[in-house]
mmCIF file of C-alpha atoms and ligand atoms in Angstrom:
data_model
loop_
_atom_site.group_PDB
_atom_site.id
_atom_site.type_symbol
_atom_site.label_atom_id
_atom_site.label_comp_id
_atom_site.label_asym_id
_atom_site.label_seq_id
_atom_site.Cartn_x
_atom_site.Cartn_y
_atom_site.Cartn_z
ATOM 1 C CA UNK Z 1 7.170 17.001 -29.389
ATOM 2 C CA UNK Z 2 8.135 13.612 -31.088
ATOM 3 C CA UNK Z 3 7.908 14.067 -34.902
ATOM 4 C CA UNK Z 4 5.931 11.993 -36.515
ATOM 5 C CA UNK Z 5 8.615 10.798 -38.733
ATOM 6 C CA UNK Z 6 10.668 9.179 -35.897
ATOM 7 C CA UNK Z 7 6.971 7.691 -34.517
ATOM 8 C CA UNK Z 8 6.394 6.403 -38.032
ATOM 9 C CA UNK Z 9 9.814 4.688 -37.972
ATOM 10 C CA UNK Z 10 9.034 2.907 -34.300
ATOM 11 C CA UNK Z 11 5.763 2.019 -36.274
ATOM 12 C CA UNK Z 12 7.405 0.097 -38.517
ATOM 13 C CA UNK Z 13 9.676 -1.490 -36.772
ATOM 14 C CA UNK Z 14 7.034 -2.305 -34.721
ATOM 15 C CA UNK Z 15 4.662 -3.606 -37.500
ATOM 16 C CA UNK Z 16 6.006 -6.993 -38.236
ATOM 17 C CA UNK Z 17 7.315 -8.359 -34.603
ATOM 18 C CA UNK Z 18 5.642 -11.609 -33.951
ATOM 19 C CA UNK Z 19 6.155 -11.165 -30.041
ATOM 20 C CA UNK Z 20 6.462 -7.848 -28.917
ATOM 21 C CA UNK Z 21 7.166 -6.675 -25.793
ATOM 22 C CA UNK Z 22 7.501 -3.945 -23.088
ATOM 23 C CA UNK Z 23 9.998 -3.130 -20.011
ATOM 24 C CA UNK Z 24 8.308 -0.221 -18.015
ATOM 25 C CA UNK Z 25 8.848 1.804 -14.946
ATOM 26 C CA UNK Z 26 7.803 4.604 -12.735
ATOM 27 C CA UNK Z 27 7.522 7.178 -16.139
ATOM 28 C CA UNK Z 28 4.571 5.456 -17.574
ATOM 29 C CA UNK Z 29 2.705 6.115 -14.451
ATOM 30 C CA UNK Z 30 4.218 10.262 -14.055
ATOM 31 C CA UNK Z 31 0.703 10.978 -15.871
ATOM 32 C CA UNK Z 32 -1.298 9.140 -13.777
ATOM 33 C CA UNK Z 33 -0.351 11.649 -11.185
ATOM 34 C CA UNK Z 34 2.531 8.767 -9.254
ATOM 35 C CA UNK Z 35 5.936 10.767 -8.899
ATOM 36 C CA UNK Z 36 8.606 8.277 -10.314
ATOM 37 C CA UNK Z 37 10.769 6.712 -7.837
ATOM 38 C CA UNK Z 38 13.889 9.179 -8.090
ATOM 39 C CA UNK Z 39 11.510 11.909 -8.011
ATOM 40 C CA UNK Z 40 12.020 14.573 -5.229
ATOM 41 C CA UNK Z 41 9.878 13.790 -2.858
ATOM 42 C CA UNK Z 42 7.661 16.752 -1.245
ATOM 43 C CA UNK Z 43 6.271 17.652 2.265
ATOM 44 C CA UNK Z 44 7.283 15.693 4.717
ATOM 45 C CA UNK Z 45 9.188 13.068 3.028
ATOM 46 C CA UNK Z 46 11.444 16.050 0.886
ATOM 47 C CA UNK Z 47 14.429 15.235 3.318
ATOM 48 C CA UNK Z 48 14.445 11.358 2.884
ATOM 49 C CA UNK Z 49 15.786 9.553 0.334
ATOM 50 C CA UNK Z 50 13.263 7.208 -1.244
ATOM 51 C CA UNK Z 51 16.809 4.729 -2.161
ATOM 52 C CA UNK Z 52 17.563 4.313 1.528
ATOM 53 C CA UNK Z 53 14.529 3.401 2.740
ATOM 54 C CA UNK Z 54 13.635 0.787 0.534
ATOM 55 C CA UNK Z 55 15.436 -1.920 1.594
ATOM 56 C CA UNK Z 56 15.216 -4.348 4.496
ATOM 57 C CA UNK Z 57 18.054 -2.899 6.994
ATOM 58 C CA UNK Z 58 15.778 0.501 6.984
ATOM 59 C CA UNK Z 59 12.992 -1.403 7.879
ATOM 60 C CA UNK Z 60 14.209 -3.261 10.652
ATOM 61 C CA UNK Z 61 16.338 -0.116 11.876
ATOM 62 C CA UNK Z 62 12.994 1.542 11.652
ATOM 63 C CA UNK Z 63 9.715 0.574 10.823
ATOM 64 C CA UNK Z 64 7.259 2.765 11.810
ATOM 65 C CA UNK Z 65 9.487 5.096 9.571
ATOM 66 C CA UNK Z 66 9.165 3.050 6.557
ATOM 67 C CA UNK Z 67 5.558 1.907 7.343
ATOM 68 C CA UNK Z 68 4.406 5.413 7.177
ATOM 69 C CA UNK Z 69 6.627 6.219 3.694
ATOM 70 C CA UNK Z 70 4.384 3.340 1.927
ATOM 71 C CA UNK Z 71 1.246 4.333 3.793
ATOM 72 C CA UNK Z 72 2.192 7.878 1.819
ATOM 73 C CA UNK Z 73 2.711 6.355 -1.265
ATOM 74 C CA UNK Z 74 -0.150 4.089 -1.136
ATOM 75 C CA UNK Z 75 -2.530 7.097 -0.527
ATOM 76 C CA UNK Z 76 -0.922 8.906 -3.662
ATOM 77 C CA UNK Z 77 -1.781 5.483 -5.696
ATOM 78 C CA UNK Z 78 -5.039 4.291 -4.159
ATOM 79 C CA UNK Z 79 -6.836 7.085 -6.694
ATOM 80 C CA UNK Z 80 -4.762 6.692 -9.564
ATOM 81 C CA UNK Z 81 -6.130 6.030 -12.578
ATOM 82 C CA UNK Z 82 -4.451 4.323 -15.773
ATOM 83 C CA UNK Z 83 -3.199 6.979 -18.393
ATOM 84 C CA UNK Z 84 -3.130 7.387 -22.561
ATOM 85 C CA UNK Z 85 0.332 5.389 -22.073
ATOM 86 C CA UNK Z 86 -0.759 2.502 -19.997
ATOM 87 C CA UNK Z 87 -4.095 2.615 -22.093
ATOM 88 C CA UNK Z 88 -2.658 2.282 -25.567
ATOM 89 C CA UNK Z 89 0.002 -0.738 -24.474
ATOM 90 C CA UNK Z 90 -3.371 -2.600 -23.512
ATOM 91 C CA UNK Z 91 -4.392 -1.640 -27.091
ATOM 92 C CA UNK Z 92 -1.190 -2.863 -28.676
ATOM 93 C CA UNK Z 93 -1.341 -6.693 -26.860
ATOM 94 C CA UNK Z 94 -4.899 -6.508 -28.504
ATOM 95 C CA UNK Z 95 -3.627 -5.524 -31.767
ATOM 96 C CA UNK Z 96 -0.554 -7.839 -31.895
ATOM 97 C CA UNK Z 97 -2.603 -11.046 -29.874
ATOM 98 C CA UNK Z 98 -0.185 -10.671 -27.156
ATOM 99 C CA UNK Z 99 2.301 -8.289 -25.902
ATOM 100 C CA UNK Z 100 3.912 -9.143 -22.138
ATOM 101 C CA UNK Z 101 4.545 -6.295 -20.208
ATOM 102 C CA UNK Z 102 7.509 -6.852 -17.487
ATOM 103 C CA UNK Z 103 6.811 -4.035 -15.184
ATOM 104 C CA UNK Z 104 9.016 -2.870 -12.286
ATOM 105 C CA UNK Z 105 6.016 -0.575 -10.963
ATOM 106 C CA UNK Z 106 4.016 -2.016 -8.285
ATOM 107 C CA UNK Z 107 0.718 0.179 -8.881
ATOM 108 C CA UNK Z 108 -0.706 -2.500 -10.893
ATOM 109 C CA UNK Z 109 -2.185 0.103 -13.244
ATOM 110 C CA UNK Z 110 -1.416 -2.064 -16.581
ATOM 111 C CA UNK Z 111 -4.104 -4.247 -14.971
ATOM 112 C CA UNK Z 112 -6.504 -1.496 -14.454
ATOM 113 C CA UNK Z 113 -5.718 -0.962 -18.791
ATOM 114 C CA UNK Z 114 -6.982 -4.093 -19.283
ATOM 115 C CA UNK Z 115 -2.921 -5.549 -19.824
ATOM 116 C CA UNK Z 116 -3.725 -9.278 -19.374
ATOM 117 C CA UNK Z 117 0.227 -10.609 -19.470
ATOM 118 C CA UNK Z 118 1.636 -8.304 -16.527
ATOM 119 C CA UNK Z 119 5.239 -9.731 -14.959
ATOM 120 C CA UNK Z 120 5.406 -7.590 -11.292
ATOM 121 C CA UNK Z 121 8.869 -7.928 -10.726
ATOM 122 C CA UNK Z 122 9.069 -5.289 -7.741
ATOM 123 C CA UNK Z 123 5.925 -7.055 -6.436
ATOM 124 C CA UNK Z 124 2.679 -4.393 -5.158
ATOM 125 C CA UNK Z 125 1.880 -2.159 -2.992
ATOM 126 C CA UNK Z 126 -1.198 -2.767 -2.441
ATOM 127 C CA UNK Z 127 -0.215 -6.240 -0.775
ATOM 128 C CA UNK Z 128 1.140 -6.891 2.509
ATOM 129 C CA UNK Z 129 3.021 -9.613 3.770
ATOM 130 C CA UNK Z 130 5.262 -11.105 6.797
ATOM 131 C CA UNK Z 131 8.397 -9.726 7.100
ATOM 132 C CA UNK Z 132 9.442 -13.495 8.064
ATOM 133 C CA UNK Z 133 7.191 -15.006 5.157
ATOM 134 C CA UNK Z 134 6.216 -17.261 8.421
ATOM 135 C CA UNK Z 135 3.440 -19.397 6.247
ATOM 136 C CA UNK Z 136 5.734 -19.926 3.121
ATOM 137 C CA UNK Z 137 7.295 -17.174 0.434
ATOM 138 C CA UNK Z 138 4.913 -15.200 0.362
ATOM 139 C CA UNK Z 139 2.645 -15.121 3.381
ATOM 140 C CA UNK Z 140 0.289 -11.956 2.403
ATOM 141 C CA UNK Z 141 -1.374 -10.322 5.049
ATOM 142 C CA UNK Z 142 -4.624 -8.719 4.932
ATOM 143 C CA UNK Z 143 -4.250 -5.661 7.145
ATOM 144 C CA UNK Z 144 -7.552 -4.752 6.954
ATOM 145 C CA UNK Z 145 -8.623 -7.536 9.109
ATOM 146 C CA UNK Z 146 -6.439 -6.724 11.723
ATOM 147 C CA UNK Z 147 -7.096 -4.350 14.722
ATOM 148 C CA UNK Z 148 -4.242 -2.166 15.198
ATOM 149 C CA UNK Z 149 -3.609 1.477 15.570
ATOM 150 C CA UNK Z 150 -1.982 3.086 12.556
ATOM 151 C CA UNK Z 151 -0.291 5.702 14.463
ATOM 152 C CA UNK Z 152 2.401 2.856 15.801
ATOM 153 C CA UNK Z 153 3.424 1.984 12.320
ATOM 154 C CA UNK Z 154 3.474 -1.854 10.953
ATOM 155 C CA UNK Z 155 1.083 -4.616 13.218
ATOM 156 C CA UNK Z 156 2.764 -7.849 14.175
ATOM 157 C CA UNK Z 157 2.071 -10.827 12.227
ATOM 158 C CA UNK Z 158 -1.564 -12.693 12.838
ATOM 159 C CA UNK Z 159 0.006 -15.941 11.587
ATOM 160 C CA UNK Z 160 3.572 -16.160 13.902
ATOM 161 C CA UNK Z 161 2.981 -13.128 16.265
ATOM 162 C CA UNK Z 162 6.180 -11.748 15.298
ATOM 163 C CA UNK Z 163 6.622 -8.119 13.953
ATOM 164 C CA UNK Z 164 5.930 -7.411 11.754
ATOM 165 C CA UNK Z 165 3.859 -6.802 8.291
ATOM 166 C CA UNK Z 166 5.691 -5.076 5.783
ATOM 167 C CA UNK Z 167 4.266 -4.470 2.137
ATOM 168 C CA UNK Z 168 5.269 -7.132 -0.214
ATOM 169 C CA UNK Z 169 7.311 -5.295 -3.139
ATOM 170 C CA UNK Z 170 11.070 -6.212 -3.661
ATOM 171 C CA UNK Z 171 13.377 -4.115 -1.992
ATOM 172 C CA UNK Z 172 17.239 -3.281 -2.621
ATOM 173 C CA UNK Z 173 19.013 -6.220 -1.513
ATOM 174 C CA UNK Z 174 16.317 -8.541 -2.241
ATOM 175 C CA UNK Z 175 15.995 -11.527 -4.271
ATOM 176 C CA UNK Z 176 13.019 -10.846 -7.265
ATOM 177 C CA UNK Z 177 10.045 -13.176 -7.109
ATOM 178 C CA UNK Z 178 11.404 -16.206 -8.773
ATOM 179 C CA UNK Z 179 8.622 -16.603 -10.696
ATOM 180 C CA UNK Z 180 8.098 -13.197 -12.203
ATOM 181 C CA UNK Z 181 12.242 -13.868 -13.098
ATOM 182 C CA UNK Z 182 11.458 -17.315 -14.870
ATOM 183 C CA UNK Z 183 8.624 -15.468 -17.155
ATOM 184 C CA UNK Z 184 10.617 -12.397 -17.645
ATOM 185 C CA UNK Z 185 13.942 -14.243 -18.922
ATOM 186 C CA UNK Z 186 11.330 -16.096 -21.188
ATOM 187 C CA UNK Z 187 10.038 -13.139 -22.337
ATOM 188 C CA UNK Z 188 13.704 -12.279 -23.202
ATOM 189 C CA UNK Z 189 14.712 -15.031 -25.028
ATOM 190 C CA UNK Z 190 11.593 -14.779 -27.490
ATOM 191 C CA UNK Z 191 10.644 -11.098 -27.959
ATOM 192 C CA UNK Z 192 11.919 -9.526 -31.277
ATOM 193 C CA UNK Z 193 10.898 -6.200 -30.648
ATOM 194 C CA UNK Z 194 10.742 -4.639 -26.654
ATOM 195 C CA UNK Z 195 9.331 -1.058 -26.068
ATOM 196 C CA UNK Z 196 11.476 0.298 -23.406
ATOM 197 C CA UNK Z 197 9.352 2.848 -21.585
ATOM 198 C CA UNK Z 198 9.726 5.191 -18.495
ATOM 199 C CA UNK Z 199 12.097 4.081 -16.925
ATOM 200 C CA UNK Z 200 16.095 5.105 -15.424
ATOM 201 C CA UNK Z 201 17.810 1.735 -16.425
ATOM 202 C CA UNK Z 202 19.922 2.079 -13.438
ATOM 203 C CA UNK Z 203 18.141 -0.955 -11.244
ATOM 204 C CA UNK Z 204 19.573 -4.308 -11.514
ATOM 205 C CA UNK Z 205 17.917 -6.877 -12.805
ATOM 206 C CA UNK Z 206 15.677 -5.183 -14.339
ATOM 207 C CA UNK Z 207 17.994 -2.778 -16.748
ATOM 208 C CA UNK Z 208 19.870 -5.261 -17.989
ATOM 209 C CA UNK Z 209 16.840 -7.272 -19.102
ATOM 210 C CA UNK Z 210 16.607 -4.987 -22.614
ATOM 211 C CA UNK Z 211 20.114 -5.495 -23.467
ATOM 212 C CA UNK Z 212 19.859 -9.606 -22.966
ATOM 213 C CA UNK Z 213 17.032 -9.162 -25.251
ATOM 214 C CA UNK Z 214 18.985 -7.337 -27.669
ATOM 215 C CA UNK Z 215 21.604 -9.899 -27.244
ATOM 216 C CA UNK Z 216 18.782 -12.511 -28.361
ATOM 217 C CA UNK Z 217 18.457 -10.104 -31.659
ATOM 218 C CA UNK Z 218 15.331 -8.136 -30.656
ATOM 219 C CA UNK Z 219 15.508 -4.360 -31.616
ATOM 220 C CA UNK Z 220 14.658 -1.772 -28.935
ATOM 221 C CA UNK Z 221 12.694 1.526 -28.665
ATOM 222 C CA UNK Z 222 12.736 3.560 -25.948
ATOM 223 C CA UNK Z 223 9.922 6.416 -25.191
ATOM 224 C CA UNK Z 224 11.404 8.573 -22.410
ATOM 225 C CA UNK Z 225 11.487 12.462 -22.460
ATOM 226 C CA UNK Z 226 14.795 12.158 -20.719
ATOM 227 C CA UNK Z 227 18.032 10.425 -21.250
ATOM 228 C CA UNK Z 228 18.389 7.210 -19.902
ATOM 229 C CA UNK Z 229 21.396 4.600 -18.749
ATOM 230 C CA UNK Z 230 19.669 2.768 -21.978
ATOM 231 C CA UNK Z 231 19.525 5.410 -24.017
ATOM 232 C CA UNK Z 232 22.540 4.821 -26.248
ATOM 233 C CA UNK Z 233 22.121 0.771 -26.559
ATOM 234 C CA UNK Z 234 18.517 1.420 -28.469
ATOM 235 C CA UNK Z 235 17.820 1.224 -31.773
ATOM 236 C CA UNK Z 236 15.275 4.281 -31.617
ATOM 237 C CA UNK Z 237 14.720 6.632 -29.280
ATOM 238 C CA UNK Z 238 10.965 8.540 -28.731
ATOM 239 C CA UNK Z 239 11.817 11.628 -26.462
ATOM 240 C CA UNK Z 240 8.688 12.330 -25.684
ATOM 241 C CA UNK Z 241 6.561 11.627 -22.629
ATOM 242 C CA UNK Z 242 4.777 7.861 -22.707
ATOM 243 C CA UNK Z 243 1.095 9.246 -21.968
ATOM 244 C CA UNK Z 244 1.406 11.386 -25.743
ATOM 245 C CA UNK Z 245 3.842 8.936 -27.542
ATOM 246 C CA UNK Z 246 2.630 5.832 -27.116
ATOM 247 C CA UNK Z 247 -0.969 6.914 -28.147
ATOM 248 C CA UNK Z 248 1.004 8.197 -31.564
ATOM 249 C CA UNK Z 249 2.434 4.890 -31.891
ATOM 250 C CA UNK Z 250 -0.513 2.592 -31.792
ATOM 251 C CA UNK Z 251 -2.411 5.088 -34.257
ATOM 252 C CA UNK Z 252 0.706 4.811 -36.621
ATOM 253 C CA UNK Z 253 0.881 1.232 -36.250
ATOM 254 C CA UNK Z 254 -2.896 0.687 -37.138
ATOM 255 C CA UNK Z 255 -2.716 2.162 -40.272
ATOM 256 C CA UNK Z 256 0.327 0.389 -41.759
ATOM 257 C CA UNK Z 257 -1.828 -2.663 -41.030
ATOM 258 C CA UNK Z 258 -4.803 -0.885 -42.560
ATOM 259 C CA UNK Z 259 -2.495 -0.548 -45.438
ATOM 260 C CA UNK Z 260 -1.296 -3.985 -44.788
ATOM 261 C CA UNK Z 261 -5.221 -5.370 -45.045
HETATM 262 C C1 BJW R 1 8.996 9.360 -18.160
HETATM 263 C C2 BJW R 1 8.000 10.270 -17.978
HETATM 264 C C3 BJW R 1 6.961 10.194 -18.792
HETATM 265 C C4 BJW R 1 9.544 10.681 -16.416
HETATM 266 N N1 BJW R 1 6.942 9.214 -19.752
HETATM 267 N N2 BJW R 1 9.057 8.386 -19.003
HETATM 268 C C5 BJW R 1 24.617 -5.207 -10.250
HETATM 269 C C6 BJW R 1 25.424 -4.107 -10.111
HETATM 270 C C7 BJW R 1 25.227 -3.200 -9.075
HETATM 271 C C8 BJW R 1 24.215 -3.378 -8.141
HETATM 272 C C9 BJW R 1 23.411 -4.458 -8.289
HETATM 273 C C10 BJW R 1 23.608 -5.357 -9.323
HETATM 274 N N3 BJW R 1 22.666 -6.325 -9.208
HETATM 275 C C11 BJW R 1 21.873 -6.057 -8.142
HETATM 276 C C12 BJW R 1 22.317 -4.926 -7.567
HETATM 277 C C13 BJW R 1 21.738 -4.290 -6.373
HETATM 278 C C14 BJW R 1 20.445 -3.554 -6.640
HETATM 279 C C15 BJW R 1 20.646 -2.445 -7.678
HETATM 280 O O1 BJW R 1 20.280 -2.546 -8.810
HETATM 281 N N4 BJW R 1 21.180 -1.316 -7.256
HETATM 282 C C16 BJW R 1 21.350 -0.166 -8.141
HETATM 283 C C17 BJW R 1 20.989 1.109 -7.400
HETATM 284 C C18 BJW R 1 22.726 -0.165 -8.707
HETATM 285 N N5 BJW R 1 19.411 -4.464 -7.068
HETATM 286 C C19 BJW R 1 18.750 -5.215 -6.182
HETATM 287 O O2 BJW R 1 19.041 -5.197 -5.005
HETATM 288 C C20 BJW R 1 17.649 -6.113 -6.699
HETATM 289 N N6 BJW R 1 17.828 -7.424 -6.193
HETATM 290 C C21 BJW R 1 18.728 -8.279 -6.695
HETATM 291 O O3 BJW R 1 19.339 -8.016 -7.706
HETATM 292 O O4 BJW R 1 18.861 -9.440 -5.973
HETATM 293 C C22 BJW R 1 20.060 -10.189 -6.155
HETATM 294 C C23 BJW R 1 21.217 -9.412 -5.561
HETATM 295 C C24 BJW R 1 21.086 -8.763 -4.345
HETATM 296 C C25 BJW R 1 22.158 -8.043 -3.830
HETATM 297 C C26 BJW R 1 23.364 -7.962 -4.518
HETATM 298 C C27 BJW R 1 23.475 -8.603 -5.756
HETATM 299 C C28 BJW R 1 22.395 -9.344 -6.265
HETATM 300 C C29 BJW R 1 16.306 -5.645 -6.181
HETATM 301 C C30 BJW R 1 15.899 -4.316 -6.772
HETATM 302 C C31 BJW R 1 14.581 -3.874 -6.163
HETATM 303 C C32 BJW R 1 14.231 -2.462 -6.575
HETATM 304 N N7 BJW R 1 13.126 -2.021 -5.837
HETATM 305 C C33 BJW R 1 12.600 -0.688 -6.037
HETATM 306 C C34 BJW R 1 11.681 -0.333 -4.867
HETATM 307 C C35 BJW R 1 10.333 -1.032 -5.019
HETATM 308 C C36 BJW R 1 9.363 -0.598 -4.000
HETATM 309 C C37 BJW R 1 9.126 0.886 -4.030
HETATM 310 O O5 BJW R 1 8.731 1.467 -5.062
HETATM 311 O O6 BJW R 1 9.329 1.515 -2.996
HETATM 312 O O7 BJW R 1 11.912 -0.612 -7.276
HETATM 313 S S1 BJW R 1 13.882 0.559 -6.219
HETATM 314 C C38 BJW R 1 13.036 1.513 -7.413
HETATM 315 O O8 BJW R 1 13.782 1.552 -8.648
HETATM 316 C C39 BJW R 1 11.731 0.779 -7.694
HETATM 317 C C40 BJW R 1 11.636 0.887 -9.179
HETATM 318 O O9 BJW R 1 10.812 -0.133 -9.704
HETATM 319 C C41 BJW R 1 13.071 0.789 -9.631
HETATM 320 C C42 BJW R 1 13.335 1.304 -10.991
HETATM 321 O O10 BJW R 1 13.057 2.661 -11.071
HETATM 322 P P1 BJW R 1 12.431 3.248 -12.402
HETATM 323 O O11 BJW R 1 11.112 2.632 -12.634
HETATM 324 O O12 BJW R 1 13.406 3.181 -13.487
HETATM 325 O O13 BJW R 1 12.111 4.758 -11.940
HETATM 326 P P2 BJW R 1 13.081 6.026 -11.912
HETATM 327 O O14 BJW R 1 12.460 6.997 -10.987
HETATM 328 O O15 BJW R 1 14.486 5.658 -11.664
HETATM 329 O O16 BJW R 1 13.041 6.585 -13.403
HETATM 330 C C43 BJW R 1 11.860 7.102 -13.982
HETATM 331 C C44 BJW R 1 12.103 7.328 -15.445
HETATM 332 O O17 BJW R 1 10.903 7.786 -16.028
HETATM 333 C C45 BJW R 1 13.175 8.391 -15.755
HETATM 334 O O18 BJW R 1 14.084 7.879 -16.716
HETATM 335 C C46 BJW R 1 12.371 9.542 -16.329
HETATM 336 O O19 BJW R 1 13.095 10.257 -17.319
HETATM 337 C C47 BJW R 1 11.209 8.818 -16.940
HETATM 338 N N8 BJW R 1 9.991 9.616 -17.121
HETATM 339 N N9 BJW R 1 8.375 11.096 -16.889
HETATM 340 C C48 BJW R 1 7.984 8.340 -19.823
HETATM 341 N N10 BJW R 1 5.929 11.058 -18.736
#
């Protein structure tokens, strides 16, 4: 367990920021029941590699394949409910009148919190779109209005015909949503303080996005029960698990502004 001298410290270096800010990924959600993305995967899936099928050739080489991974993954989300973690970050945008969450997780469970400044830069899987982005970039489709058995994997486009509807997150390979970049970098260049939560810090863009903040002069604190590729860059480290730690953190950062009036 954390001490509560170390989550005192993160509180007050967390106290006086005048635009915090959070980087998350697939830990925040481990309590919510979602395995994290290098997670072993079990059943069927245990002999796939979640890596190579998440990206573009894989689908094309096969798509029923990769249809039915993120039908699997979408039924492991669909019930999901937000955790203590995601919970308390909603807490701390209330507390602090704004805190932007970048997220790389495409569950959109900082929503659910009640998070009002989420950045999706792996997009969601809850959304579908054309693997051609016929209409424009992004052309969702709504899959539920089209008649197609699910046993034959992804249904052609209804706009162009063409297979086929894939779901619209960002895989490896792919260029990030240019305009969940543009409010990330600006996130970057203003934050002073950036919680750095749950996730590996081995994904590009994404895990570099901390360290351009720090270059920018904002301190970091990580909350991860394991080691990460960030681990040594931060300026505090919580080993503990988000859903307990980051609960701890708003509590100790309420009462130095209690104490603060
Ligand atoms: C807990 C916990 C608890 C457990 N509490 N924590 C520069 C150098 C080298 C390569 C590249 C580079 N720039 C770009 C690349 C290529 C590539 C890349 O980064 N490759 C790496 C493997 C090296 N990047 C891209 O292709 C990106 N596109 C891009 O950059 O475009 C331009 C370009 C293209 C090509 C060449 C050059 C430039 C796109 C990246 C898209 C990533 N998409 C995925 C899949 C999304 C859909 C899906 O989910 O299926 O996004 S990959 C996957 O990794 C997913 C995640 O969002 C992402 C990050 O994973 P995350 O969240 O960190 O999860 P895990 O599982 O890794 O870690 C979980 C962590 O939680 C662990 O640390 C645990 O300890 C912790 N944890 N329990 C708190 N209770």
């Amino acid at each position: 367990m954390v001490s509560q001298s170390k989550i005192d410290q993160a509180a007050r270096l967390l106290h006086p920021a005048k635009h915090p800010s959070a980087l998350t990924g697939a830990g925040v959600s481990k309590e919510s029941g979602i395995p994290t993305f290098r997670d072993a995967l079990d059943g069927l899936w245990a002999r796939f590699n979640p890596q190579e099928l998440a990206t573009p050739f894989a689908f094309l080489q096969n798509p029923k394949l990769v249809w039915d991974f993120y039908e699997y993954r979408r039924q492991l989300m669909r019930p999901a409910k937000p955790n203590p973690g995601h919970r308390a970050l909603a807490e701390l945008e209330r507390i602090f009148g704004g805190l932007p969450i970048i997220t790389q997780n495409i569950d959109a469970l900082h929503e659910d919190a009640g998070s009002a400044q989420v950045i999706a830069l792996h997009g969601k899987i809850a959304v579908n779109k054309c693997f051609y982005n016929c209409q424009g970039d992004p052309t969702p489709v709504d899959v539920s209005k089209i008649a197609y058995d699910q046993n034959d994997g992804p249904p052609p486009c209804p706009h162009c015909g063409r297979k086929m509807v894939r779901p619209a997150v960002v895989w490896f390979g792919e260029m990030l949503p240019p305009a969940a970049l543009a409010a990330a970098r600006a996130v970057l260049h203003t934050t002073d303080v950036m919680l750095v939560i749950g996730t590996s810090g081995i994904v590009q863009p994404a895990a570099s996005m901390p360290l351009l903040a720090q270059d920018s002069g904002a301190a970091l604190i990580e909350v991860n029960p394991y080691e990460s590729e960030l681990t040594d860059r931060v300026d505090l480290w919580l080993d503990g698990p988000s859903g307990e730690v980051l609960p701890r953190l708003v509590a100790a950062v309420k009462k130095l502004r209690g104490n603060a009036g």
